[in-house]
PDB file of C-alpha atoms in Angstrom:
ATOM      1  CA  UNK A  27       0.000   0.000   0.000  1.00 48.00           C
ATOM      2  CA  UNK A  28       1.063   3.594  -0.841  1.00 46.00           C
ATOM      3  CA  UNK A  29       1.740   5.715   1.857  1.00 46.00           C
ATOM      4  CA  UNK A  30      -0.177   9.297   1.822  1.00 43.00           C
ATOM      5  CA  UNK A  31       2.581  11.865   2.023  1.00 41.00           C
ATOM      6  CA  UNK A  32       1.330  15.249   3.184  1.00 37.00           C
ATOM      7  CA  UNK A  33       3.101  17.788   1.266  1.00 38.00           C
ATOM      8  CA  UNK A  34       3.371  21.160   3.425  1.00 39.00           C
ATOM      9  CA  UNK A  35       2.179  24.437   1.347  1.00 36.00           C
ATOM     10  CA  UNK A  36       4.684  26.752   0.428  1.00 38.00           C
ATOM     11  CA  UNK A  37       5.442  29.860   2.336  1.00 38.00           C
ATOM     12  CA  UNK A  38       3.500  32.903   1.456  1.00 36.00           C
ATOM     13  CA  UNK A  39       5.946  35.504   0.814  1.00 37.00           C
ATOM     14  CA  UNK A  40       3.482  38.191  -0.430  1.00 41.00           C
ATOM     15  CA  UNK A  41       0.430  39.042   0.481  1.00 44.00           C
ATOM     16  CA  UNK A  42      -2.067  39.120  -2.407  1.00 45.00           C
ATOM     17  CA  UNK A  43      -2.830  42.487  -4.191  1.00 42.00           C
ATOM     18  CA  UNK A  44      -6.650  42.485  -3.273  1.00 48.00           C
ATOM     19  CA  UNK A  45      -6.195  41.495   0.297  1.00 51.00           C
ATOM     20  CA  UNK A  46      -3.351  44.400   0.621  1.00 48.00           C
ATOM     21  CA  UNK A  47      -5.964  46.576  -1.436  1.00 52.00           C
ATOM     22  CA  UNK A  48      -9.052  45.817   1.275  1.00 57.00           C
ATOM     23  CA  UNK A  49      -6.337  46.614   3.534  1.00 54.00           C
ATOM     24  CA  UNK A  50      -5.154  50.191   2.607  1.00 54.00           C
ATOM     25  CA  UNK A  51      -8.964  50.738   2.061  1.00 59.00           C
ATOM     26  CA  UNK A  52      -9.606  49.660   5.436  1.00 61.00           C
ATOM     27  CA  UNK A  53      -6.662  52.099   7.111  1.00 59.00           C
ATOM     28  CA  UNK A  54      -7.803  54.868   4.875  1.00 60.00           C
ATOM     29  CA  UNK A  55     -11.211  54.833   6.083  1.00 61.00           C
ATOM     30  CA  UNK A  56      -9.893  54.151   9.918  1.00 64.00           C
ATOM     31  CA  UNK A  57      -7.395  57.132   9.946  1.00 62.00           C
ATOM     32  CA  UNK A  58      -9.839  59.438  11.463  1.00 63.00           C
ATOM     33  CA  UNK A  59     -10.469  57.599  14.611  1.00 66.00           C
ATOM     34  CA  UNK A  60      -6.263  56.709  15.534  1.00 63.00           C
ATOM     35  CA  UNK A  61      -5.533  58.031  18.343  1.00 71.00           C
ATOM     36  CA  UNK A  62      -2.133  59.794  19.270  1.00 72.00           C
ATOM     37  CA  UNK A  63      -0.630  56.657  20.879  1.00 74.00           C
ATOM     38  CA  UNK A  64      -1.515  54.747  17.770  1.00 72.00           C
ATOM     39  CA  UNK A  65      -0.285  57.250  15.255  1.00 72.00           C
ATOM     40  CA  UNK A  66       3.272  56.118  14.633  1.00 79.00           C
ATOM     41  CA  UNK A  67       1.876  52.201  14.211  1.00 77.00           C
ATOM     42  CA  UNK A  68      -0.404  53.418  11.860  1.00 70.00           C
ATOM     43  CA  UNK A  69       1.477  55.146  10.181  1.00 75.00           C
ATOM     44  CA  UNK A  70       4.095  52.564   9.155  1.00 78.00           C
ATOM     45  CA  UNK A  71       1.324  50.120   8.264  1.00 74.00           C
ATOM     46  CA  UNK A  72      -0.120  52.933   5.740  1.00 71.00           C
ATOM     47  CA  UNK A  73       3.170  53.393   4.453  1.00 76.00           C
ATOM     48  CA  UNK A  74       3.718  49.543   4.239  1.00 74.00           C
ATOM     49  CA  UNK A  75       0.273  49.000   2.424  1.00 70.00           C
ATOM     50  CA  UNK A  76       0.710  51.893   0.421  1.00 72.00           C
ATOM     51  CA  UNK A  77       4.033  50.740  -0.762  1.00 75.00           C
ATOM     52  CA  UNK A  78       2.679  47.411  -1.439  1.00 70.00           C
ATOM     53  CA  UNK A  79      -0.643  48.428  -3.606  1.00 63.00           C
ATOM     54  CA  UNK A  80       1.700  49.113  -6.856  1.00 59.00           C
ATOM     55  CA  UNK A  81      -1.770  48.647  -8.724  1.00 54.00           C
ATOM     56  CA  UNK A  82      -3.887  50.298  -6.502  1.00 57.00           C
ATOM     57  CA  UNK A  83      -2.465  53.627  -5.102  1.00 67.00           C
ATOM     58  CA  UNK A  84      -5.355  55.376  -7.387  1.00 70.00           C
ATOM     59  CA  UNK A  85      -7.523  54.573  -4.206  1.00 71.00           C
ATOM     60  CA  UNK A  86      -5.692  56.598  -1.830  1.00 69.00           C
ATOM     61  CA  UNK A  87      -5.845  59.508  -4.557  1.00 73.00           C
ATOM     62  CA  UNK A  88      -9.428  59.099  -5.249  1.00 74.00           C
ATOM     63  CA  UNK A  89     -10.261  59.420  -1.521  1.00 72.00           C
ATOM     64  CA  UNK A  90      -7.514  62.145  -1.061  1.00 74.00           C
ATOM     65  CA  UNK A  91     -10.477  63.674  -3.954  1.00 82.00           C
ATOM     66  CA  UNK A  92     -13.323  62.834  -2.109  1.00 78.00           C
ATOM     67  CA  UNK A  93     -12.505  63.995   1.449  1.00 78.00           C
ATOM     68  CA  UNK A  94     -11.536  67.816  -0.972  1.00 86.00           C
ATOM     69  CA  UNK A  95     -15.104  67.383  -1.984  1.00 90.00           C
ATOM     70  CA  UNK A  96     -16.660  66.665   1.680  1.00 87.00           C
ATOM     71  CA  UNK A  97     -14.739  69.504   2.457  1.00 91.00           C
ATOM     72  CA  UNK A  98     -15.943  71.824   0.142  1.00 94.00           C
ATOM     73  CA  UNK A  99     -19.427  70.582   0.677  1.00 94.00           C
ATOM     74  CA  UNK A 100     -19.252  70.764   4.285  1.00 94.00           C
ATOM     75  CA  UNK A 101     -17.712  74.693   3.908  1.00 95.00           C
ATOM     76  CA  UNK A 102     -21.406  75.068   1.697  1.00 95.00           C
ATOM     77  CA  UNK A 103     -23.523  73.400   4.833  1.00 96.00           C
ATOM     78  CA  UNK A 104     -21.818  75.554   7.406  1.00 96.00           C
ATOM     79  CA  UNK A 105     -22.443  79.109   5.486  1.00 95.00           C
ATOM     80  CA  UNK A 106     -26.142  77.390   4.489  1.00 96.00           C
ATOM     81  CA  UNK A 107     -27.124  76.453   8.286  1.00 96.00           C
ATOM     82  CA  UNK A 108     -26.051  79.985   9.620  1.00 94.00           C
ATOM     83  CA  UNK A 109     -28.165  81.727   7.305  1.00 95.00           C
ATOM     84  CA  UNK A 110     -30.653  79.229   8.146  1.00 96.00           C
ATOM     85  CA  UNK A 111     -30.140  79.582  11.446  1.00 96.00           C
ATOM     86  CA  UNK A 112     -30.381  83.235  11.410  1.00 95.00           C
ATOM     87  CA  UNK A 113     -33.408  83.355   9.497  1.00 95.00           C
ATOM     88  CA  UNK A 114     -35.313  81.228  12.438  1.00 95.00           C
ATOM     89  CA  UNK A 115     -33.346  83.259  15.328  1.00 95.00           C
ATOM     90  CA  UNK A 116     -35.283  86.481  13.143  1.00 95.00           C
ATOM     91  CA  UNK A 117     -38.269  84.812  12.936  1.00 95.00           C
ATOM     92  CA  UNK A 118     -38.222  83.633  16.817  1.00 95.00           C
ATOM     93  CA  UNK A 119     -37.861  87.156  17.935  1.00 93.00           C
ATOM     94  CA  UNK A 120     -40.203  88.376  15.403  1.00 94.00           C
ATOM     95  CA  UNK A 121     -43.199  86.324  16.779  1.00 93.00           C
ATOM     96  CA  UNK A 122     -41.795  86.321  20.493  1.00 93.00           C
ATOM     97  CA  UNK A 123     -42.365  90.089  20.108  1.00 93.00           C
ATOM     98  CA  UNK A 124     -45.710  90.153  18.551  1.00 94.00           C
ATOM     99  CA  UNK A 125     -46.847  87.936  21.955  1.00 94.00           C
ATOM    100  CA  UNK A 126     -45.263  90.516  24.272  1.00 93.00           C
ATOM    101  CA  UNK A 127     -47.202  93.036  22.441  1.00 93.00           C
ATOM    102  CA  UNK A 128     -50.492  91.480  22.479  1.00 94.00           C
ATOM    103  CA  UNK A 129     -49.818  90.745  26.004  1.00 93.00           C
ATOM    104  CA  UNK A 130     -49.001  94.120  27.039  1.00 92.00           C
ATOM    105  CA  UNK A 131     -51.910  95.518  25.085  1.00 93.00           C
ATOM    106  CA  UNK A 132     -54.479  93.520  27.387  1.00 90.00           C
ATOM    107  CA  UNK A 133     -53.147  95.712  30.483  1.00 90.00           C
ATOM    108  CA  UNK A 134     -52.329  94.884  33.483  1.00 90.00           C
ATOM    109  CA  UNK A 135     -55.014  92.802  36.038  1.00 89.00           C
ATOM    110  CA  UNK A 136     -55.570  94.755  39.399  1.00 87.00           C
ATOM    111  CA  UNK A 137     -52.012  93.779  41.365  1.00 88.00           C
ATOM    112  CA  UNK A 138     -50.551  95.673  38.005  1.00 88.00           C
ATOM    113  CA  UNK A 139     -49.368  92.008  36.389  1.00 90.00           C
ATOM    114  CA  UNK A 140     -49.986  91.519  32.750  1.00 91.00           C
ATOM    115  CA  UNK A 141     -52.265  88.521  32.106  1.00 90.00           C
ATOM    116  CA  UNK A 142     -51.108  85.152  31.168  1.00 91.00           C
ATOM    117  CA  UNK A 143     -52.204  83.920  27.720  1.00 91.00           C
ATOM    118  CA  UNK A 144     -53.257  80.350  28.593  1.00 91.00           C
ATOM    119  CA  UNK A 145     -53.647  77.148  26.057  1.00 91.00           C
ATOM    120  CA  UNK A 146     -54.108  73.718  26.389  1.00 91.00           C
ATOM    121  CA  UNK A 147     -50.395  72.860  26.516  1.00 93.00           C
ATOM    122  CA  UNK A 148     -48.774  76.234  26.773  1.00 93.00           C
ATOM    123  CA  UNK A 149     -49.285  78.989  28.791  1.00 94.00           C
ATOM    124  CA  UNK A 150     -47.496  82.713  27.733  1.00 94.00           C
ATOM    125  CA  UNK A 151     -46.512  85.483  30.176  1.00 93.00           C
ATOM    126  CA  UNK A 152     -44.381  88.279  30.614  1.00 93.00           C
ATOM    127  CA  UNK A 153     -41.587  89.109  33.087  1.00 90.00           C
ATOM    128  CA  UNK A 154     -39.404  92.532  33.161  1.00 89.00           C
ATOM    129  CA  UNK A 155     -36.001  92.570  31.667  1.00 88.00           C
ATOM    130  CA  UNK A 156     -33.307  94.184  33.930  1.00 91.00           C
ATOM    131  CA  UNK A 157     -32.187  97.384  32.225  1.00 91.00           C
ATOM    132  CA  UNK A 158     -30.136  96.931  28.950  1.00 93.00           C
ATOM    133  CA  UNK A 159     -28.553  99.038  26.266  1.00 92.00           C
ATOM    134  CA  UNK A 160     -29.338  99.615  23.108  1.00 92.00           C
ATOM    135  CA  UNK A 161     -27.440 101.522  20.661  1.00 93.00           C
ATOM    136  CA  UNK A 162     -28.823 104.342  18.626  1.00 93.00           C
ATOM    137  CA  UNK A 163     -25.740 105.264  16.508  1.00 95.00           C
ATOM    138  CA  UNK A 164     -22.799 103.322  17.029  1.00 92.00           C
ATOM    139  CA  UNK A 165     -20.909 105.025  15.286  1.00 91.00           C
ATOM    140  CA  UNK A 166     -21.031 108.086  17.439  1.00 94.00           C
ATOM    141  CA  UNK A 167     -20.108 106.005  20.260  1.00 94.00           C
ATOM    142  CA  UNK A 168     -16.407 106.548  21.584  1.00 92.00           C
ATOM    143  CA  UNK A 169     -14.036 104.349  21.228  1.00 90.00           C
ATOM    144  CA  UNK A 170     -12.863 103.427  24.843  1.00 90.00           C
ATOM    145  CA  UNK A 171     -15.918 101.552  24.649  1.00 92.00           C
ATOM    146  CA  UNK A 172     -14.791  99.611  21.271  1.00 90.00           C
ATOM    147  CA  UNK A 173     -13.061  96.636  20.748  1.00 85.00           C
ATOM    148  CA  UNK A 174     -11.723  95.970  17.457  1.00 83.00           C
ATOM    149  CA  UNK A 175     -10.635  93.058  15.739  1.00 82.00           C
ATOM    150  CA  UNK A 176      -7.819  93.238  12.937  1.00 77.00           C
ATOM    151  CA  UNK A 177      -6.218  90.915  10.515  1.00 77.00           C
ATOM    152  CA  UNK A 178      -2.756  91.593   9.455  1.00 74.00           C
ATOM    153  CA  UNK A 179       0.700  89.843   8.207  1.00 79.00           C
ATOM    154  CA  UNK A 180       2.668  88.739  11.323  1.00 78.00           C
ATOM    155  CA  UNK A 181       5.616  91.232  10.601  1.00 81.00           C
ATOM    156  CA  UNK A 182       3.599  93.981  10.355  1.00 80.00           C
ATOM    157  CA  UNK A 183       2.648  92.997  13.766  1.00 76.00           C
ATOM    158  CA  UNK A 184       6.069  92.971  14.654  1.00 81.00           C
ATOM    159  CA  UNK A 185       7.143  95.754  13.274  1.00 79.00           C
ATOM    160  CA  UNK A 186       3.784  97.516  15.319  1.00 80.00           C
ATOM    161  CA  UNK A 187       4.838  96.494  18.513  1.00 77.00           C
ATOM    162  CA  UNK A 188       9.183  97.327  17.919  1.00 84.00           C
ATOM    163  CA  UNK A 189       7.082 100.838  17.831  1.00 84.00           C
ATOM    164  CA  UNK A 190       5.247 102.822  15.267  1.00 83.00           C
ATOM    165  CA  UNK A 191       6.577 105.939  13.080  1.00 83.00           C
ATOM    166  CA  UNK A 192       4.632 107.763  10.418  1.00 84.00           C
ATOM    167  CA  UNK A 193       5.865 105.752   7.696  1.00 84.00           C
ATOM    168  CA  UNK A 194       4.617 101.825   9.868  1.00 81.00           C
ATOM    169  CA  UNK A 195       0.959 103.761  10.557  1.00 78.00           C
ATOM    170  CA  UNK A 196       0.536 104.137   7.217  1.00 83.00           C
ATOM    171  CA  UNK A 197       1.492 100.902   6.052  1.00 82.00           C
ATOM    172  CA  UNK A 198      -0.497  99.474   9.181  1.00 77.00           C
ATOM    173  CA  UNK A 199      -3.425 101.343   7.941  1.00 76.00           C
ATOM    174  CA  UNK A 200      -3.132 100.523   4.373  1.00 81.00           C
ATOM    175  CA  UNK A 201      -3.421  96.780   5.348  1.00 78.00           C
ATOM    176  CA  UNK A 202      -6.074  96.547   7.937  1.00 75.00           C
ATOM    177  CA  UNK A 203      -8.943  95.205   5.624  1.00 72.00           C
ATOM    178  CA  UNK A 204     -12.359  95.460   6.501  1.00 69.00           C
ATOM    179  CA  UNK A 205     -12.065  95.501  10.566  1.00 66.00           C
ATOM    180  CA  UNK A 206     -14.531  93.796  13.045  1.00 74.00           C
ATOM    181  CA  UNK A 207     -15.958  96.480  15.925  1.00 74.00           C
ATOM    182  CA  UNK A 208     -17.221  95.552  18.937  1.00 84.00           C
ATOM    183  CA  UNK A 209     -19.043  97.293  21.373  1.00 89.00           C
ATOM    184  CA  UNK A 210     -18.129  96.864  25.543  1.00 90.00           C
ATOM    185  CA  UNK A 211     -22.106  97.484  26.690  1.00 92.00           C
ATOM    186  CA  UNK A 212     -21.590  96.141  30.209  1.00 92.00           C
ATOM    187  CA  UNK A 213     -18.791  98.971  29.901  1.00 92.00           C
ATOM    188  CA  UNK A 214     -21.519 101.803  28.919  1.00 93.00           C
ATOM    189  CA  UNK A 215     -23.953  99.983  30.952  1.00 93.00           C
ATOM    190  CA  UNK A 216     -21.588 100.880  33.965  1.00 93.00           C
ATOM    191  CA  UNK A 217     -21.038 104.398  32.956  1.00 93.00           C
ATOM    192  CA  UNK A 218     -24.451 104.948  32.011  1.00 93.00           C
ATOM    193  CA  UNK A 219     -25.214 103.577  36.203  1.00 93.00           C
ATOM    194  CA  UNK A 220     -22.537 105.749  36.927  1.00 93.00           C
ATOM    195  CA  UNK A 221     -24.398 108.973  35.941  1.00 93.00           C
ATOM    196  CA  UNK A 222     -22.112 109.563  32.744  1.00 93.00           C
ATOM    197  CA  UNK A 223     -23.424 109.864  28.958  1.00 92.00           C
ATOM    198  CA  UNK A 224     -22.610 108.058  26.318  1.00 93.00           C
ATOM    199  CA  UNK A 225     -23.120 109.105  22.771  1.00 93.00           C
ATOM    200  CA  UNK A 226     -24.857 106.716  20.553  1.00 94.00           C
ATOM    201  CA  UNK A 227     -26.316 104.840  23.312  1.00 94.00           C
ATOM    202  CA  UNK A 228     -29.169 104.797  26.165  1.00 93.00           C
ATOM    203  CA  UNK A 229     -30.494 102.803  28.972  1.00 93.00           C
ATOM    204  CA  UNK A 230     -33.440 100.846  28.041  1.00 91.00           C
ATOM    205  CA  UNK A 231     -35.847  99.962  30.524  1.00 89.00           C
ATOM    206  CA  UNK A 232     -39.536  98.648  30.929  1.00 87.00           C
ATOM    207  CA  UNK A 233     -38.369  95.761  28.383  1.00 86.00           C
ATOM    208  CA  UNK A 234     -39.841  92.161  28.929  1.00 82.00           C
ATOM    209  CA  UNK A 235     -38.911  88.998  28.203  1.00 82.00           C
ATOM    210  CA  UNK A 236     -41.584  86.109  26.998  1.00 68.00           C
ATOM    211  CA  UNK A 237     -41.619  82.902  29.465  1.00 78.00           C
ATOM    212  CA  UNK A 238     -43.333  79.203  27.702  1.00 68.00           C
ATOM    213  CA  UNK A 239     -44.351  76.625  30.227  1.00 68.00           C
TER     214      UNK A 239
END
């Protein structure tokens, strides 16, 4: 009788192209969630794989294309949801205002409380705002109360704090583009309290505020 000689396969010395091609796809699409301590591991199995996929390295370009795309896209929701956003934060104080009004036009009850507006499963009424400021003409409004925000090279920053002559200013000036002003109210608020005047502004008081239950 013949023996049955069991002939032992030969070693693998290279991993096949599609299971080194599942496996770039796979560390592509994990790259986002490595974490610091695994960053240096991954990174020499990426370079490894990517080495590897002779064939396949349009992948890692195609994706390098698509995440440019998500990117863009995602740069289109943002600016889309703020408008959005600011379009309901209008509307929100639009009709919040319109209740305070109707509220305020039904007069007060005899304690000198404005009525609540009751529904079935909400019930509207009105409590007093602490006094605020509101700005009539900011641009009349000095500037120790101002705040601005500029955007400039980092030498010209520099060069602005070694000190400023004439000749800096103007380039200073000629570079600020289109700065961001903001106003300090609790500042006015606290000279207004204080008995001083500030142009462009006033204290505002009487306001109210709608509460939903």
């Amino acid at each position: 009788m013949t023996s049955l000689t069991i002939v032992p396969s030969p070693a693998v010395t290279a991993a096949p192209l599609y299971v080194i091609e599942d496996q770039l796809a796979a560390l592509i699409e994990t790259a986002e969630l490595v974490s610091p301590e695994q960053e240096q591991e991954f990174r020499a199995e990426f370079q490894a794989a990517l080495t590897a996929a002779v064939e396949k390295r349009d992948r890692v370009g195609q994706f390098l294309a698509h995440l440019e795309q998500q990117i863009d896209f995602a740069g289109f929701e943002i600016e889309r949801l703020r408008k959005r956003k600011a379009a309901y934060e209008r509307t929100l104080t639009q009709l919040e205002n319109y209740v305070i009004e109707t509220i305020e036009n039904l007069g007060t009850d005899g304690k000198g409380k404005y009525r609540a507006l009751e529904g079935k499963t909400t019930t509207f009424s009105l409590r007093g705002c602490p006094p605020s400021v509101e700005v009539t003409d900011e641009s009349a409004i000095p500037s120790e109360y101002k705040t601005l925000t500029l955007k400039l090279p980092a030498v010209t920053w520099e060069q602005l704090l070694d000190g400023l002559d004439i000749e800096q200013r103007a380039t200073v000036l000629g570079q600020v583009r289109s700065p961001e002003v903001s106003l300090d109210k609790r500042s006015i608020k606290g000279a207004i309290d204080g008995g001083a005047e500030v142009p462009g502004a006033a204290m505002v008081t009487g306001r109210h505020s709608l509460r939903r239950k």
